[in-house]
GROMACS .gro file of C-alpha atoms in nm:
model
  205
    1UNK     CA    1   0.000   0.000   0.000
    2UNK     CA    2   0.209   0.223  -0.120
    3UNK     CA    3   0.009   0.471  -0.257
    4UNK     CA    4  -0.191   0.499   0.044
    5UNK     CA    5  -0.482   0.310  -0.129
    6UNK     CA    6  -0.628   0.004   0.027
    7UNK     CA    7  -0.590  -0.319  -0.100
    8UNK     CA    8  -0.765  -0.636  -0.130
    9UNK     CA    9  -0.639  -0.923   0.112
   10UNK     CA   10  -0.662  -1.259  -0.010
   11UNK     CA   11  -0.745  -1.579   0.241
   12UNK     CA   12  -0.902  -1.936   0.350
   13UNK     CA   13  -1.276  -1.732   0.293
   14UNK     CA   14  -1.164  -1.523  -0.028
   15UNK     CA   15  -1.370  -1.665  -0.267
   16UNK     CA   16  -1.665  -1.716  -0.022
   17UNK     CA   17  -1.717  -1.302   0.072
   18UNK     CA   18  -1.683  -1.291  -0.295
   19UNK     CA   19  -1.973  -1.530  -0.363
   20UNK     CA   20  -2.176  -1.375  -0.131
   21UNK     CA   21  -2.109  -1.027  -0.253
   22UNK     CA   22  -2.201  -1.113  -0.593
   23UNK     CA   23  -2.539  -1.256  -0.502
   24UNK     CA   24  -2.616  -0.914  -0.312
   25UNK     CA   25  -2.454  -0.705  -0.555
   26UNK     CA   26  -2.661  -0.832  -0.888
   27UNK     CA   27  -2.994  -0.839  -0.702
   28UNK     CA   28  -2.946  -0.480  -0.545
   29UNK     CA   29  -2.726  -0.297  -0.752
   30UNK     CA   30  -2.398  -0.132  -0.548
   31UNK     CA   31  -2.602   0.152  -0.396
   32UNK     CA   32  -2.844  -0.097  -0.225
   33UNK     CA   33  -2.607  -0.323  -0.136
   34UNK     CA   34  -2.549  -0.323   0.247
   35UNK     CA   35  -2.230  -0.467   0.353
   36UNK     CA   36  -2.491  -0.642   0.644
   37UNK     CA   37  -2.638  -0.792   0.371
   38UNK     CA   38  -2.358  -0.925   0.187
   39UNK     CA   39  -2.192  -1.041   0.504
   40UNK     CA   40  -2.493  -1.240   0.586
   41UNK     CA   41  -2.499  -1.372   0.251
   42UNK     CA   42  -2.168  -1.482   0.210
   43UNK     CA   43  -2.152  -1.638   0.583
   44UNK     CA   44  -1.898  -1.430   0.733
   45UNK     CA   45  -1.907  -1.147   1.025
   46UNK     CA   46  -1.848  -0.800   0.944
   47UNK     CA   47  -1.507  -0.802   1.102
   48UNK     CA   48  -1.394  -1.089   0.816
   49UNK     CA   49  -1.563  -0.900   0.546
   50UNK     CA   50  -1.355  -0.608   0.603
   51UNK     CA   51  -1.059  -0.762   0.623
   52UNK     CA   52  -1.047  -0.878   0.288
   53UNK     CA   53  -1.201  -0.549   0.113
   54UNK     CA   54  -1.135  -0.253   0.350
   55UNK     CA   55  -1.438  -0.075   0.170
   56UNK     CA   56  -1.755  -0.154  -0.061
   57UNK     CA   57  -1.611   0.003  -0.372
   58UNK     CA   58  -1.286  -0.242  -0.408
   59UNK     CA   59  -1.529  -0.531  -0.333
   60UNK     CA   60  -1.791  -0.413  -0.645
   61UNK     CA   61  -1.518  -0.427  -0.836
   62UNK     CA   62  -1.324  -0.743  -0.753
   63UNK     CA   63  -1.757  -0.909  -0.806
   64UNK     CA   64  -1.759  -0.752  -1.130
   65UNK     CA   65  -1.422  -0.821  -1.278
   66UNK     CA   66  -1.450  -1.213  -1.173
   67UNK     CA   67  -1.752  -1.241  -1.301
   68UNK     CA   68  -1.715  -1.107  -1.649
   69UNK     CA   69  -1.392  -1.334  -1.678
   70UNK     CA   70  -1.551  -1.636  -1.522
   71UNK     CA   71  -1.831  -1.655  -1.769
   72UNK     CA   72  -1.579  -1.546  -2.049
   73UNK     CA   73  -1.363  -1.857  -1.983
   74UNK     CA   74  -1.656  -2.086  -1.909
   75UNK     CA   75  -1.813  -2.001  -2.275
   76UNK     CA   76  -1.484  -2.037  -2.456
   77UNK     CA   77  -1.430  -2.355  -2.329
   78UNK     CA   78  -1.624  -2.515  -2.473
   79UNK     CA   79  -1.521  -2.459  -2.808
   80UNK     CA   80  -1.277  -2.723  -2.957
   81UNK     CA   81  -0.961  -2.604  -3.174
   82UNK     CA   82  -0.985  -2.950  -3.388
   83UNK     CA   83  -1.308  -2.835  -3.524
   84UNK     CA   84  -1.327  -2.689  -3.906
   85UNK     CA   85  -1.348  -2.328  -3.874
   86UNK     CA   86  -1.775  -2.289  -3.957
   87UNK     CA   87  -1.829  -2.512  -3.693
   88UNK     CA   88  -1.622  -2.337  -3.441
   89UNK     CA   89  -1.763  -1.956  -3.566
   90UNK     CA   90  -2.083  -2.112  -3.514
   91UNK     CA   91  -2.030  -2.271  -3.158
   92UNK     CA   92  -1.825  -1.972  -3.027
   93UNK     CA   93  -2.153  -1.701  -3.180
   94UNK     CA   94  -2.391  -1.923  -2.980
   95UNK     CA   95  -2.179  -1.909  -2.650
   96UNK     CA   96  -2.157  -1.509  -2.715
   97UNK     CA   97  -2.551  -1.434  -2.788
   98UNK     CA   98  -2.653  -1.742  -2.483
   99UNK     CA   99  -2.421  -1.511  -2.237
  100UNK     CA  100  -2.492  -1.131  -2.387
  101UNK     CA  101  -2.883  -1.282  -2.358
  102UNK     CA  102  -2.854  -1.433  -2.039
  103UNK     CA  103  -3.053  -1.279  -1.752
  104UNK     CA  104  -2.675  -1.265  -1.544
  105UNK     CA  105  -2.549  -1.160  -1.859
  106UNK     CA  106  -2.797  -0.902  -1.888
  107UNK     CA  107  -2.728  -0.777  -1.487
  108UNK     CA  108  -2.379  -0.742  -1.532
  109UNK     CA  109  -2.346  -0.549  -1.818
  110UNK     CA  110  -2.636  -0.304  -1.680
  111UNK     CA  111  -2.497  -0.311  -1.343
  112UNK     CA  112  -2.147  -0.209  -1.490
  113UNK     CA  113  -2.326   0.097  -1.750
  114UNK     CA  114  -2.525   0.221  -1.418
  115UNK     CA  115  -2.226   0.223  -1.183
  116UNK     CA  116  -1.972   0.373  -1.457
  117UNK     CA  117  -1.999   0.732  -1.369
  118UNK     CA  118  -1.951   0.659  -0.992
  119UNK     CA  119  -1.650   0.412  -1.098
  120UNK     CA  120  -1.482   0.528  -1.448
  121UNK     CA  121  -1.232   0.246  -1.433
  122UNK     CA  122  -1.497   0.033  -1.416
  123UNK     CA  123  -1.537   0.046  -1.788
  124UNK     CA  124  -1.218  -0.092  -1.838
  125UNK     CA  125  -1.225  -0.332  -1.593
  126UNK     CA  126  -1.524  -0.525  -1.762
  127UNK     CA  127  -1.369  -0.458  -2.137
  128UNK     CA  128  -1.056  -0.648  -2.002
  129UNK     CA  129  -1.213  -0.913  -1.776
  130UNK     CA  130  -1.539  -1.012  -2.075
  131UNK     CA  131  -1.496  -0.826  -2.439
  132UNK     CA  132  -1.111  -0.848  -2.442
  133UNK     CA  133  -1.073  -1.164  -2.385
  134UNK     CA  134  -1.359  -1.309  -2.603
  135UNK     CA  135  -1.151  -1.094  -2.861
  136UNK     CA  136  -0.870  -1.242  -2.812
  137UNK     CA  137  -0.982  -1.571  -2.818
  138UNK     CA  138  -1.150  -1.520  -3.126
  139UNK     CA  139  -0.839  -1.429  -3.246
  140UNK     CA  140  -0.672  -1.741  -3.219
  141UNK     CA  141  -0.969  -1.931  -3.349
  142UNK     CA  142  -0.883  -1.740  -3.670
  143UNK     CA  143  -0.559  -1.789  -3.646
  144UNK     CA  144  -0.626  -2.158  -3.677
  145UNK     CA  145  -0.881  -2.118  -3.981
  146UNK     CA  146  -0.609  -1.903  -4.124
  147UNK     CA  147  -0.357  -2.216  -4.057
  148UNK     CA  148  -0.603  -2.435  -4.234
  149UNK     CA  149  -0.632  -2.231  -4.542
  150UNK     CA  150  -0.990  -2.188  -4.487
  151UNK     CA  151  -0.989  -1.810  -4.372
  152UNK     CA  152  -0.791  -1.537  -4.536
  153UNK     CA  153  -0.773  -1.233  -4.298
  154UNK     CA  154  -0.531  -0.929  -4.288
  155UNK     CA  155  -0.666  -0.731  -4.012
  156UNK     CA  156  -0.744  -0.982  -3.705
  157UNK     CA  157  -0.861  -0.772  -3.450
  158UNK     CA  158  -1.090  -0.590  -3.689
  159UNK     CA  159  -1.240  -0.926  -3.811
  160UNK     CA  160  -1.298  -1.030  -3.429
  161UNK     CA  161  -1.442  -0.674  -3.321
  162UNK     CA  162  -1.677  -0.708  -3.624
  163UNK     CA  163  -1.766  -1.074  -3.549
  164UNK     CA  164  -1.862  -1.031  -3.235
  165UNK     CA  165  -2.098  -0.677  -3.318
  166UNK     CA  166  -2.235  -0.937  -3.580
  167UNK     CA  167  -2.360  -1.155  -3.262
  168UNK     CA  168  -2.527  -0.851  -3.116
  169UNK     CA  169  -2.774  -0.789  -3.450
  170UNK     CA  170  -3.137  -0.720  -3.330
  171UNK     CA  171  -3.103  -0.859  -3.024
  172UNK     CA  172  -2.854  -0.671  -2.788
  173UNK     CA  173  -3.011  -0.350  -2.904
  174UNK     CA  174  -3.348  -0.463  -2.791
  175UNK     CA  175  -3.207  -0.564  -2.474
  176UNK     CA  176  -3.064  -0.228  -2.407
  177UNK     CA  177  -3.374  -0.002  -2.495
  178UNK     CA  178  -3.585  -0.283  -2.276
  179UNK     CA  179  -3.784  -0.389  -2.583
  180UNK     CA  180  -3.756  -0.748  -2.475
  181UNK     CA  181  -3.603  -0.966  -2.180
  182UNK     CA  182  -3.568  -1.317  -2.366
  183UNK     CA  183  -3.506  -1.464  -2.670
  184UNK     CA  184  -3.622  -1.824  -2.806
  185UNK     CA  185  -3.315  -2.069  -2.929
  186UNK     CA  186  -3.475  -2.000  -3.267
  187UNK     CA  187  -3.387  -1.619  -3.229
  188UNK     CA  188  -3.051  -1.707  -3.090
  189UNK     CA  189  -2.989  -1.946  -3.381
  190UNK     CA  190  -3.121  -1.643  -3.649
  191UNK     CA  191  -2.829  -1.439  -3.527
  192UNK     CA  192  -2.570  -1.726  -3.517
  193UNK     CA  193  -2.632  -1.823  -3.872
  194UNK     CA  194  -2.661  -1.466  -3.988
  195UNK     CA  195  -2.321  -1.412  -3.801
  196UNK     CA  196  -2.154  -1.700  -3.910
  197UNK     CA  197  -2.265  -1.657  -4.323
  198UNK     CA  198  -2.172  -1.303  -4.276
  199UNK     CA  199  -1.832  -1.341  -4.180
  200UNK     CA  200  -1.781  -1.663  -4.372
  201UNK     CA  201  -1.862  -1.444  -4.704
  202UNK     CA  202  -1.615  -1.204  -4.640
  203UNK     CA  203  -1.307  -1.417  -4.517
  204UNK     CA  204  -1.381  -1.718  -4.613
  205UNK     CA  205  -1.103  -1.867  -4.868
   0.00000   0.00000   0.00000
């Protein structure tokens, strides 16, 4: 603590404040979150919570970061390098519009826009914890359809940024504006196709 800030202490009961916190955190945004309430939640006293996350605002932002990466890493998982390249566009747009449509999905991403102006780093936080690294793992997905000889793509980054705003059509708009709450698999799959033909028409050797 150099700076004079304070820090986050990690322990034996870490990960349980945290799991608590998030539970209180997505159902009551940050202002209504009482640190009674996430201390109860999590199973801890007051005295414990503190001494992992000396204040409220360090422990919004530990939820949100670990969050964003833990469902990033659980939905890139479960796409397979050894797949041809439409099958793994297709598999990795379907774990991007399940999550962006998701109702935690959904939570996080509001709970990050409403809190932004009280936490500016906050932004960047959730770019580098979720978007980033769906980028770059869309990168090297590429990468290996480049390998193959079945993509041809000059610009990687720009190809993932504008693969994954092609998994946003219709839907994430209507999400935002609160025109709808939930989409159908046949929705879902509308996008995913669209996506996937979209991008395959353009790069596609």
């Amino acid at each position: 603590m150099a700076d004079g800030q304070p820090t986050v202490k990690r322990g034996r009961k870490f990960d349980q404040v945290l799991a608590g916190a998030t539970d209180i955190f997505m159902s009551d945004g940050f202002e209504g979150a009482s640190v009674d309430d996430i201390a109860r939640a999590a199973g801890v006293s007051k005295a414990t919570l503190y001494s992992y996350f000396p204040d409220k605002r360090l422990l919004f932002m530990e939820v949100a970061k670990a969050e964003c990466l833990r469902q990033a890493e659980e939905a890139f998982d479960t796409v397979s390098m050894d797949q041809d390249v439409r099958t793994i566009l297709t598999e990795a747009a379907w774990q991007m519009v399940c999550f962006f449509t998701s109702d935690f999905g959904q939570r996080v991403f509001r709970l990050c826009v409403a809190e932004s102006d009280r936490f500016p780093e906050l932004g960047r936080e959730f770019y580098e914890s979720g978007p980033a690294l769906a980028r770059q793992r869309m990168i090297e997905f590429m990468e290996a359809g480049i390998t193959r000889g079945q993509l041809v793509i000059d610009d990687l980054p720009l190809a993932a940024d504008q693969f994954g705003e092609l998994c946003k059509a219709d839907l994430f708009p209507r999400l935002v504006f609160c025109m709808d709450t939930s989409f159908d698999d046949a929705q879902k799959k509308r996008i995913v196709d669209g996506a996937v033909e979209t991008f395959m028409a353009r790069y596609g050797s």
